[in-house]
mmCIF file of C-alpha atoms in Angstrom:
data_model
loop_
_atom_site.group_PDB
_atom_site.id
_atom_site.type_symbol
_atom_site.label_atom_id
_atom_site.label_comp_id
_atom_site.label_asym_id
_atom_site.label_seq_id
_atom_site.Cartn_x
_atom_site.Cartn_y
_atom_site.Cartn_z
ATOM 1 C CA MET H 1087 -16.208 -16.689 -7.886
ATOM 2 C CA TYR H 1088 -14.029 -15.993 -5.180
ATOM 3 C CA ARG H 1089 -10.535 -17.224 -4.641
ATOM 4 C CA ARG H 1090 -8.572 -17.118 -1.359
ATOM 5 C CA GLU H 1091 -5.985 -14.264 -1.087
ATOM 6 C CA ARG H 1092 -3.319 -14.201 1.544
ATOM 7 C CA SER H 1093 -4.327 -14.282 5.232
ATOM 8 C CA ILE H 1094 -3.723 -11.704 7.789
ATOM 9 C CA PRO H 1095 -1.934 -13.046 10.738
ATOM 10 C CA LEU H 1096 -3.680 -12.219 13.990
ATOM 11 C CA ARG H 1097 -1.574 -12.508 17.649
ATOM 12 C CA GLY H 1098 -4.429 -15.024 18.845
ATOM 13 C CA SER H 1099 -7.386 -16.227 17.537
ATOM 14 C CA ALA H 1100 -10.840 -14.643 17.410
ATOM 15 C CA ALA H 1101 -13.306 -15.352 20.724
ATOM 16 C CA PRO H 1102 -16.135 -17.817 19.805
ATOM 17 C CA LEU H 1103 -18.751 -14.464 19.516
ATOM 18 C CA CYS H 1104 -21.257 -13.673 16.327
ATOM 19 C CA ASN H 1105 -20.359 -11.142 14.698
ATOM 20 C CA ASN H 1106 -16.632 -10.867 15.854
ATOM 21 C CA LEU H 1107 -15.148 -9.060 12.760
ATOM 22 C CA SER H 1108 -15.259 -5.257 11.828
ATOM 23 C CA VAL H 1109 -13.915 -3.712 8.832
ATOM 24 C CA LEU H 1110 -13.444 -0.372 7.935
ATOM 25 C CA GLN H 1111 -11.884 0.669 4.440
ATOM 26 C CA LEU H 1112 -10.469 3.989 4.023
ATOM 27 C CA SER H 1113 -10.143 4.738 0.406
ATOM 28 C CA ALA H 1114 -8.349 7.918 0.573
ATOM 29 C CA ARG H 1115 -5.506 6.503 2.328
ATOM 30 C CA LYS H 1116 -5.426 3.045 0.808
ATOM 31 C CA LEU H 1117 -5.885 1.190 4.210
ATOM 32 C CA THR H 1118 -8.291 -1.107 5.406
ATOM 33 C CA TYR H 1119 -8.836 -1.679 9.149
ATOM 34 C CA PHE H 1120 -9.743 -4.744 10.569
ATOM 35 C CA GLY H 1121 -11.158 -5.310 14.482
ATOM 36 C CA VAL H 1122 -11.116 -8.783 16.278
ATOM 37 C CA VAL H 1123 -11.836 -9.420 20.030
ATOM 38 C CA HIS H 1124 -10.338 -12.349 22.324
ATOM 39 C CA GLY H 1125 -10.598 -12.074 26.099
ATOM 40 C CA PRO H 1126 -10.451 -8.693 27.613
ATOM 41 C CA SER H 1127 -8.836 -6.854 24.491
ATOM 42 C CA ALA H 1128 -9.623 -6.068 20.818
ATOM 43 C CA GLN H 1129 -6.772 -6.398 18.104
ATOM 44 C CA LEU H 1130 -6.665 -3.657 15.374
ATOM 45 C CA LEU H 1131 -4.829 -4.164 12.171
ATOM 46 C CA SER H 1132 -4.260 -1.727 9.440
ATOM 47 C CA VAL H 1133 -3.451 -3.346 6.109
ATOM 48 C CA ALA H 1134 -2.377 -1.743 2.774
ATOM 49 C CA PRO H 1135 -3.915 -3.063 -0.700
ATOM 50 C CA GLU H 1136 -1.419 -5.779 -1.163
ATOM 51 C CA GLY H 1137 -2.983 -7.620 2.123
ATOM 52 C CA VAL H 1138 0.588 -6.720 4.098
ATOM 53 C CA PRO H 1139 -0.517 -5.513 7.658
ATOM 54 C CA LEU H 1140 1.284 -2.331 8.487
ATOM 55 C CA ALA H 1141 0.147 -2.177 12.253
ATOM 56 C CA GLN H 1142 -1.141 -4.048 15.078
ATOM 57 C CA ARG H 1143 -2.101 -2.857 18.171
ATOM 58 C CA GLN H 1144 -4.503 -3.955 21.091
ATOM 59 C CA LEU H 1145 -7.105 -1.963 23.200
ATOM 60 C CA HIS H 1146 -8.403 -3.244 26.312
ATOM 61 C CA ALA H 1147 -11.405 -3.311 28.049
ATOM 62 C CA LYS H 1148 -11.700 -0.668 30.675
ATOM 63 C CA GLU H 1149 -11.934 -2.094 33.779
ATOM 64 C CA GLY H 1150 -14.543 -0.320 36.178
ATOM 65 C CA ALA H 1151 -15.569 -2.042 39.209
ATOM 66 C CA GLY H 1152 -14.711 -5.452 39.591
ATOM 67 C CA VAL H 1153 -12.065 -7.931 40.242
ATOM 68 C CA ARG H 1154 -11.903 -9.736 37.214
ATOM 69 C CA PRO H 1155 -11.096 -8.133 34.264
ATOM 70 C CA PRO H 1156 -13.767 -7.830 31.796
ATOM 71 C CA LEU H 1157 -14.040 -9.563 28.314
ATOM 72 C CA MET H 1158 -14.696 -7.653 25.310
ATOM 73 C CA THR H 1159 -17.954 -8.699 23.085
ATOM 74 C CA GLN H 1160 -17.989 -6.627 20.273
ATOM 75 C CA VAL H 1161 -15.602 -4.264 18.010
ATOM 76 C CA HIS H 1162 -17.242 -1.953 15.475
ATOM 77 C CA TRP H 1163 -16.573 0.905 13.305
ATOM 78 C CA CYS H 1164 -19.569 3.326 13.039
ATOM 79 C CA VAL H 1165 -19.386 5.419 10.105
ATOM 80 C CA LEU H 1166 -21.441 8.849 11.086
ATOM 81 C CA PRO H 1167 -22.212 11.452 8.218
ATOM 82 C CA PHE H 1168 -19.154 13.587 9.975
ATOM 83 C CA ARG H 1169 -16.804 11.308 12.016
ATOM 84 C CA VAL H 1170 -16.076 7.738 12.543
ATOM 85 C CA LEU H 1171 -15.688 6.490 15.730
ATOM 86 C CA LEU H 1172 -14.681 2.800 16.993
ATOM 87 C CA VAL H 1173 -16.813 1.429 19.590
ATOM 88 C CA LEU H 1174 -15.935 -1.468 21.677
ATOM 89 C CA THR H 1175 -18.164 -3.006 24.208
ATOM 90 C CA SER H 1176 -17.536 -5.198 27.038
ATOM 91 C CA HIS H 1177 -18.743 -6.795 30.350
ATOM 92 C CA ARG H 1178 -18.501 -3.651 32.127
ATOM 93 C CA GLY H 1179 -19.499 -0.486 29.324
ATOM 94 C CA ILE H 1180 -19.009 0.682 25.954
ATOM 95 C CA GLN H 1181 -15.821 2.822 25.034
ATOM 96 C CA MET H 1182 -15.743 4.868 21.957
ATOM 97 C CA TYR H 1183 -12.506 5.986 20.190
ATOM 98 C CA GLU H 1184 -11.668 8.274 17.316
ATOM 99 C CA SER H 1185 -11.358 5.598 14.182
ATOM 100 C CA ASN H 1186 -7.559 4.937 14.604
ATOM 101 C CA GLY H 1187 -8.054 3.672 18.093
ATOM 102 C CA ASN H 1188 -5.472 6.303 19.652
ATOM 103 C CA THR H 1189 -7.899 8.332 21.788
ATOM 104 C CA MET H 1190 -10.515 7.459 24.113
ATOM 105 C CA VAL H 1191 -13.496 10.018 23.511
ATOM 106 C CA TYR H 1192 -16.243 8.279 25.643
ATOM 107 C CA TRP H 1193 -16.692 5.526 28.275
ATOM 108 C CA HIS H 1194 -19.984 4.400 29.658
ATOM 109 C CA ALA H 1195 -20.183 1.979 32.464
ATOM 110 C CA LEU H 1196 -23.405 -0.496 32.496
ATOM 111 C CA ASP H 1197 -25.820 -0.057 35.289
ATOM 112 C CA PHE H 1198 -25.947 -3.530 36.826
ATOM 113 C CA GLY H 1199 -29.540 -2.757 38.125
ATOM 114 C CA ASP H 1200 -31.530 -5.841 39.467
ATOM 115 C CA ALA H 1201 -29.118 -8.213 37.804
ATOM 116 C CA SER H 1202 -28.365 -11.225 39.759
ATOM 117 C CA PRO H 1203 -24.947 -12.204 40.860
ATOM 118 C CA VAL H 1204 -24.982 -14.971 38.256
ATOM 119 C CA GLN H 1205 -26.507 -13.090 35.495
ATOM 120 C CA ALA H 1206 -24.268 -11.931 32.779
ATOM 121 C CA VAL H 1207 -23.975 -8.316 32.381
ATOM 122 C CA PHE H 1208 -22.604 -7.077 29.043
ATOM 123 C CA ALA H 1209 -23.130 -4.434 26.023
ATOM 124 C CA ARG H 1210 -23.260 -6.126 22.571
ATOM 125 C CA GLY H 1211 -24.908 -4.704 18.995
ATOM 126 C CA VAL H 1212 -23.599 -1.689 17.584
ATOM 127 C CA ALA H 1213 -24.759 0.447 14.799
ATOM 128 C CA ALA H 1214 -24.736 4.382 13.555
ATOM 129 C CA SER H 1215 -27.790 6.054 12.438
ATOM 130 C CA GLY H 1216 -27.288 9.972 11.499
ATOM 131 C CA HIS H 1217 -25.622 11.397 14.554
ATOM 132 C CA PHE H 1218 -26.763 8.760 16.849
ATOM 133 C CA ILE H 1219 -24.901 5.578 18.121
ATOM 134 C CA SER H 1220 -27.306 2.714 19.366
ATOM 135 C CA VAL H 1221 -25.769 -0.121 21.330
ATOM 136 C CA GLY H 1222 -27.898 -3.585 22.628
ATOM 137 C CA THR H 1223 -27.313 -4.530 26.630
ATOM 138 C CA TRP H 1224 -28.165 -7.668 28.174
ATOM 139 C CA SER H 1225 -31.422 -6.296 29.873
ATOM 140 C CA GLY H 1226 -32.739 -6.228 26.416
ATOM 141 C CA ARG H 1227 -32.505 -2.090 26.756
ATOM 142 C CA VAL H 1228 -30.960 -0.023 23.573
ATOM 143 C CA LEU H 1229 -28.914 2.695 24.454
ATOM 144 C CA VAL H 1230 -28.785 5.753 22.051
ATOM 145 C CA PHE H 1231 -26.067 8.192 22.441
ATOM 146 C CA ASP H 1232 -26.131 11.681 20.689
ATOM 147 C CA ILE H 1233 -22.699 12.288 18.684
ATOM 148 C CA PRO H 1234 -21.140 15.648 18.250
ATOM 149 C CA VAL H 1235 -19.694 16.830 15.089
ATOM 150 C CA LYS H 1236 -16.395 16.370 17.158
ATOM 151 C CA GLY H 1237 -15.044 16.037 20.641
ATOM 152 C CA PRO H 1238 -15.932 13.933 23.519
ATOM 153 C CA ASN H 1239 -19.503 15.515 24.658
ATOM 154 C CA ILE H 1240 -21.228 12.352 23.405
ATOM 155 C CA VAL H 1241 -24.682 12.385 25.497
ATOM 156 C CA LEU H 1242 -26.743 9.154 26.397
ATOM 157 C CA SER H 1243 -30.073 10.599 24.940
ATOM 158 C CA GLU H 1244 -32.656 7.719 25.080
ATOM 159 C CA GLU H 1245 -33.153 4.034 26.210
ATOM 160 C CA LEU H 1246 -35.196 2.029 24.166
ATOM 161 C CA ALA H 1247 -37.552 -0.725 25.765
ATOM 162 C CA GLY H 1248 -38.439 -3.324 23.337
ATOM 163 C CA HIS H 1249 -37.015 -6.362 24.123
ATOM 164 C CA GLN H 1250 -37.174 -8.692 27.287
ATOM 165 C CA THR H 1251 -33.892 -10.547 26.619
ATOM 166 C CA PRO H 1252 -30.477 -9.508 25.648
ATOM 167 C CA ILE H 1253 -29.630 -8.035 22.325
ATOM 168 C CA THR H 1254 -27.854 -9.841 19.864
ATOM 169 C CA ASP H 1255 -27.576 -7.228 16.931
ATOM 170 C CA ILE H 1256 -28.429 -3.924 15.674
ATOM 171 C CA ALA H 1257 -28.535 -3.029 11.775
ATOM 172 C CA THR H 1258 -29.373 0.450 10.541
ATOM 173 C CA GLU H 1259 -29.533 1.886 6.438
ATOM 174 C CA PRO H 1260 -30.122 5.501 5.639
ATOM 175 C CA ALA H 1261 -33.868 6.210 5.131
ATOM 176 C CA GLN H 1262 -35.264 6.480 1.699
ATOM 177 C CA GLY H 1263 -37.694 8.945 1.912
ATOM 178 C CA GLN H 1264 -41.161 9.106 3.460
ATOM 179 C CA ASP H 1265 -41.890 5.355 2.103
ATOM 180 C CA CYS H 1266 -38.779 4.143 4.137
ATOM 181 C CA VAL H 1267 -39.291 5.212 7.546
ATOM 182 C CA ALA H 1268 -37.780 1.969 9.031
ATOM 183 C CA ASP H 1269 -34.272 2.491 9.201
ATOM 184 C CA MET H 1270 -33.099 0.546 12.400
ATOM 185 C CA VAL H 1271 -33.893 -3.186 13.630
ATOM 186 C CA THR H 1272 -32.745 -4.815 16.851
ATOM 187 C CA ALA H 1273 -32.465 -8.389 17.485
ATOM 188 C CA ASP H 1274 -32.494 -10.395 20.543
ATOM 189 C CA ASP H 1275 -31.988 -13.961 21.908
ATOM 190 C CA SER H 1276 -35.492 -14.949 21.721
ATOM 191 C CA GLY H 1277 -35.560 -14.224 17.896
ATOM 192 C CA LEU H 1278 -37.710 -11.127 18.297
ATOM 193 C CA LEU H 1279 -37.062 -8.454 15.869
ATOM 194 C CA CYS H 1280 -37.775 -4.587 16.679
ATOM 195 C CA VAL H 1281 -38.505 -2.168 13.941
ATOM 196 C CA TRP H 1282 -37.591 1.568 14.674
ATOM 197 C CA ARG H 1283 -37.812 4.736 13.026
ATOM 198 C CA SER H 1284 -34.864 7.031 14.129
ATOM 199 C CA GLY H 1285 -34.955 10.543 15.231
ATOM 200 C CA PRO H 1286 -34.763 13.053 17.778
ATOM 201 C CA GLU H 1287 -36.798 10.495 19.596
ATOM 202 C CA PHE H 1288 -36.953 6.651 17.943
ATOM 203 C CA THR H 1289 -40.353 5.285 17.534
ATOM 204 C CA LEU H 1290 -41.121 1.390 17.720
ATOM 205 C CA LEU H 1291 -42.617 0.847 14.220
ATOM 206 C CA THR H 1292 -43.531 -3.118 14.441
ATOM 207 C CA ARG H 1293 -42.208 -6.336 16.181
ATOM 208 C CA ILE H 1294 -41.876 -9.252 14.536
ATOM 209 C CA PRO H 1295 -41.729 -12.416 16.789
ATOM 210 C CA GLY H 1296 -39.390 -14.810 16.945
ATOM 211 C CA PHE H 1297 -39.830 -18.641 16.976
ATOM 212 C CA GLY H 1298 -37.535 -19.616 20.108
ATOM 213 C CA VAL H 1299 -34.331 -19.550 18.337
ATOM 214 C CA PRO H 1300 -31.827 -16.763 19.105
ATOM 215 C CA CYS H 1301 -31.239 -14.321 15.904
ATOM 216 C CA PRO H 1302 -27.330 -13.272 16.030
ATOM 217 C CA SER H 1303 -27.415 -11.127 13.081
ATOM 218 C CA VAL H 1304 -29.404 -8.874 11.026
ATOM 219 C CA LYS H 1305 -28.745 -6.250 8.158
ATOM 220 C CA LEU H 1306 -31.254 -3.776 6.608
ATOM 221 C CA TRP H 1307 -31.508 -3.482 2.291
ATOM 222 C CA GLN H 1308 -33.926 -1.280 0.588
ATOM 223 C CA GLY H 1309 -36.491 -1.619 3.598
ATOM 224 C CA ILE H 1310 -36.008 -5.317 3.865
ATOM 225 C CA ILE H 1311 -34.602 -7.037 7.261
ATOM 226 C CA ALA H 1312 -32.279 -9.952 6.467
ATOM 227 C CA ALA H 1313 -32.163 -12.010 9.394
ATOM 228 C CA GLY H 1314 -29.875 -14.994 10.430
ATOM 229 C CA TYR H 1315 -30.803 -17.526 13.161
ATOM 230 C CA GLY H 1316 -29.405 -19.781 15.278
ATOM 231 C CA ASN H 1317 -30.893 -22.788 13.252
ATOM 232 C CA GLY H 1318 -28.847 -21.811 10.371
ATOM 233 C CA GLN H 1319 -32.329 -20.246 8.394
ATOM 234 C CA VAL H 1320 -32.118 -16.611 6.644
ATOM 235 C CA HIS H 1321 -35.637 -14.859 6.869
ATOM 236 C CA LEU H 1322 -36.254 -11.839 4.597
ATOM 237 C CA TYR H 1323 -38.808 -9.478 6.029
ATOM 238 C CA GLU H 1324 -40.479 -6.389 4.685
ATOM 239 C CA ALA H 1325 -39.344 -4.051 7.665
ATOM 240 C CA THR H 1326 -42.558 -1.896 7.610
ATOM 241 C CA THR H 1327 -45.284 -4.580 7.841
ATOM 242 C CA GLY H 1328 -43.273 -7.611 9.321
ATOM 243 C CA ASN H 1329 -44.535 -9.664 6.227
ATOM 244 C CA LEU H 1330 -42.092 -12.679 5.439
ATOM 245 C CA HIS H 1331 -40.909 -12.939 2.079
ATOM 246 C CA VAL H 1332 -38.333 -15.580 2.095
ATOM 247 C CA GLN H 1333 -37.139 -18.364 4.480
ATOM 248 C CA ILE H 1334 -34.430 -20.435 3.471
ATOM 249 C CA ASN H 1335 -32.418 -23.287 4.899
ATOM 250 C CA ALA H 1336 -28.909 -21.458 4.463
ATOM 251 C CA HIS H 1337 -26.669 -23.300 6.899
ATOM 252 C CA ALA H 1338 -26.549 -26.518 8.918
ATOM 253 C CA ARG H 1339 -25.653 -25.077 12.024
ATOM 254 C CA ALA H 1340 -26.213 -21.368 13.661
ATOM 255 C CA ILE H 1341 -25.421 -18.397 11.812
ATOM 256 C CA CYS H 1342 -22.694 -16.292 13.085
ATOM 257 C CA ALA H 1343 -22.514 -13.042 10.901
ATOM 258 C CA LEU H 1344 -24.565 -11.394 7.809
ATOM 259 C CA ASP H 1345 -23.099 -8.709 5.743
ATOM 260 C CA LEU H 1346 -24.797 -6.569 2.747
ATOM 261 C CA ALA H 1347 -22.635 -5.047 0.047
ATOM 262 C CA PRO H 1348 -25.070 -5.254 -2.048
ATOM 263 C CA GLU H 1349 -25.078 -8.922 -1.983
ATOM 264 C CA LEU H 1350 -25.909 -10.728 1.000
ATOM 265 C CA LEU H 1351 -23.054 -12.601 3.086
ATOM 266 C CA SER H 1352 -24.109 -15.458 5.214
ATOM 267 C CA ALA H 1353 -21.726 -17.593 7.646
ATOM 268 C CA GLY H 1354 -22.397 -20.219 10.098
ATOM 269 C CA GLU H 1355 -20.861 -22.644 12.343
ATOM 270 C CA ASP H 1356 -20.796 -25.043 9.843
ATOM 271 C CA THR H 1357 -17.712 -23.754 8.361
ATOM 272 C CA PHE H 1358 -19.452 -22.139 5.208
ATOM 273 C CA VAL H 1359 -19.507 -18.798 4.155
ATOM 274 C CA HIS H 1360 -22.184 -18.108 1.276
ATOM 275 C CA ILE H 1361 -23.012 -15.209 -0.974
ATOM 276 C CA TRP H 1362 -26.670 -14.431 -1.880
ATOM 277 C CA LYS H 1363 -28.017 -12.235 -4.233
ATOM 278 C CA LEU H 1364 -31.277 -10.185 -3.646
ATOM 279 C CA SER H 1365 -33.585 -8.683 -6.044
ATOM 280 C CA ARG H 1366 -37.084 -7.512 -6.052
ATOM 281 C CA SER H 1367 -39.572 -9.057 -8.590
ATOM 282 C CA PRO H 1368 -40.577 -5.996 -10.698
ATOM 283 C CA GLU H 1369 -44.208 -7.867 -11.337
ATOM 284 C CA SER H 1370 -45.047 -9.093 -7.844
ATOM 285 C CA GLY H 1371 -42.686 -6.692 -5.666
ATOM 286 C CA TYR H 1372 -41.417 -9.951 -4.029
ATOM 287 C CA ILE H 1373 -38.057 -9.932 -2.698
ATOM 288 C CA GLU H 1374 -35.989 -13.213 -4.610
ATOM 289 C CA MET H 1375 -32.913 -14.850 -3.111
ATOM 290 C CA GLU H 1376 -30.511 -16.583 -5.278
ATOM 291 C CA HIS H 1377 -27.185 -18.609 -4.128
ATOM 292 C CA CYS H 1378 -23.724 -17.167 -6.058
ATOM 293 C CA HIS H 1379 -21.517 -18.700 -4.319
ATOM 294 C CA GLY H 1380 -19.929 -20.921 -1.271
ATOM 295 C CA GLU H 1381 -16.801 -21.112 0.525
ATOM 296 C CA CYS H 1382 -15.639 -23.778 3.168
ATOM 297 C CA VAL H 1383 -13.027 -22.886 5.800
ATOM 298 C CA SER H 1384 -12.167 -26.721 7.139
ATOM 299 C CA ASP H 1385 -12.561 -27.515 10.652
ATOM 300 C CA THR H 1386 -13.241 -24.019 12.073
ATOM 301 C CA GLN H 1387 -16.400 -22.641 13.603
ATOM 302 C CA LEU H 1388 -16.720 -19.360 11.972
ATOM 303 C CA CYS H 1389 -17.304 -16.105 14.353
ATOM 304 C CA GLY H 1390 -17.196 -13.134 11.952
ATOM 305 C CA ALA H 1391 -17.406 -12.804 8.415
ATOM 306 C CA ARG H 1392 -17.702 -9.144 6.590
ATOM 307 C CA PHE H 1393 -17.328 -7.621 2.872
ATOM 308 C CA CYS H 1394 -13.689 -5.717 2.651
ATOM 309 C CA ASP H 1395 -15.456 -2.980 0.305
ATOM 310 C CA SER H 1396 -18.586 -1.486 -0.598
ATOM 311 C CA SER H 1397 -18.660 -3.314 -4.130
ATOM 312 C CA GLY H 1398 -18.363 -6.817 -2.154
ATOM 313 C CA SER H 1399 -15.381 -7.690 -4.542
ATOM 314 C CA SER H 1400 -13.761 -9.198 -1.506
ATOM 315 C CA PHE H 1401 -14.558 -10.502 1.883
ATOM 316 C CA ALA H 1402 -12.999 -11.814 5.091
ATOM 317 C CA VAL H 1403 -13.723 -14.502 7.685
ATOM 318 C CA THR H 1404 -12.526 -15.291 11.312
ATOM 319 C CA GLY H 1405 -12.792 -18.338 13.211
ATOM 320 C CA TYR H 1406 -12.284 -19.779 16.702
ATOM 321 C CA ASP H 1407 -8.639 -21.147 16.815
ATOM 322 C CA LEU H 1408 -8.063 -19.893 13.806
ATOM 323 C CA ALA H 1409 -5.039 -17.202 14.277
ATOM 324 C CA GLU H 1410 -5.623 -15.404 10.716
ATOM 325 C CA ILE H 1411 -7.990 -13.367 9.154
ATOM 326 C CA ARG H 1412 -8.825 -15.274 6.015
ATOM 327 C CA ILE H 1413 -9.366 -12.971 2.877
ATOM 328 C CA PHE H 1414 -11.158 -14.033 -0.354
ATOM 329 C CA SER H 1415 -11.321 -11.686 -3.605
ATOM 330 C CA SER H 1416 -13.704 -12.199 -6.680
ATOM 331 C CA VAL H 1417 -12.234 -13.660 -9.789
#
């Protein structure tokens, strides 16, 4: 069971974008960072354990070429083995900062290529794997950046071609030995999932076909892909084979965010957030999914949801026209 705690005020509401909330817990400093995007800026908040905001700041999208200011599409903290970077994506490019947002260390402008004048160009979907950060784009390509231990010498090392429609989300998990070589999954607007093995050269292992419905959010758990779709369904697949384990009607409207810690959190445009327990049957090896808790944020189109810590003892949600981050803690 979870109960509502003190909300964290925002200067404006979150934009109606899927996965529009990022959380970084700094246990050593007893701080939690929250990031939300709206329009051409990202709002960053540092919060003390009592839920009191200590500082707020805004980062703006680097404009690059063009007349109109670009819109932000995502904010995400990437935790690498040796450093933490804050990544912002927009309609112009990709910005990388030190974790507190004080210093920009890298800027990558998007290549408009063969895009027509009426076609939206943007980056969206961010995840870290080893010493790489992967970022999805409007064209379906995934840009892989090689991150040094320190400093700004970040290099675009590879472009992954597995999708034909815009990337929606990317998920990774540390490889668990030789049996778990699938450690990254990418999703797109058609619902197609591509499963990869990361490394000096990324390898496409399998493709899980879509069914005409976007897949806004994906997560990886012990070699299992959790995928949330625009029809409100959650599917669980075996990452290495693409075999479907579970299909459940989790929400009445589109799913906007998933998270794991270690339970599965799902949030939908139907105003509901659900917590699910995932387990693997020792007899059959199949994955089982059990509903544990549900919360309704009345009259709100949710657009982001994340656990606030690795134990899953609390979670946060954002919503369109909701000028606060709602926090819920386990009882």
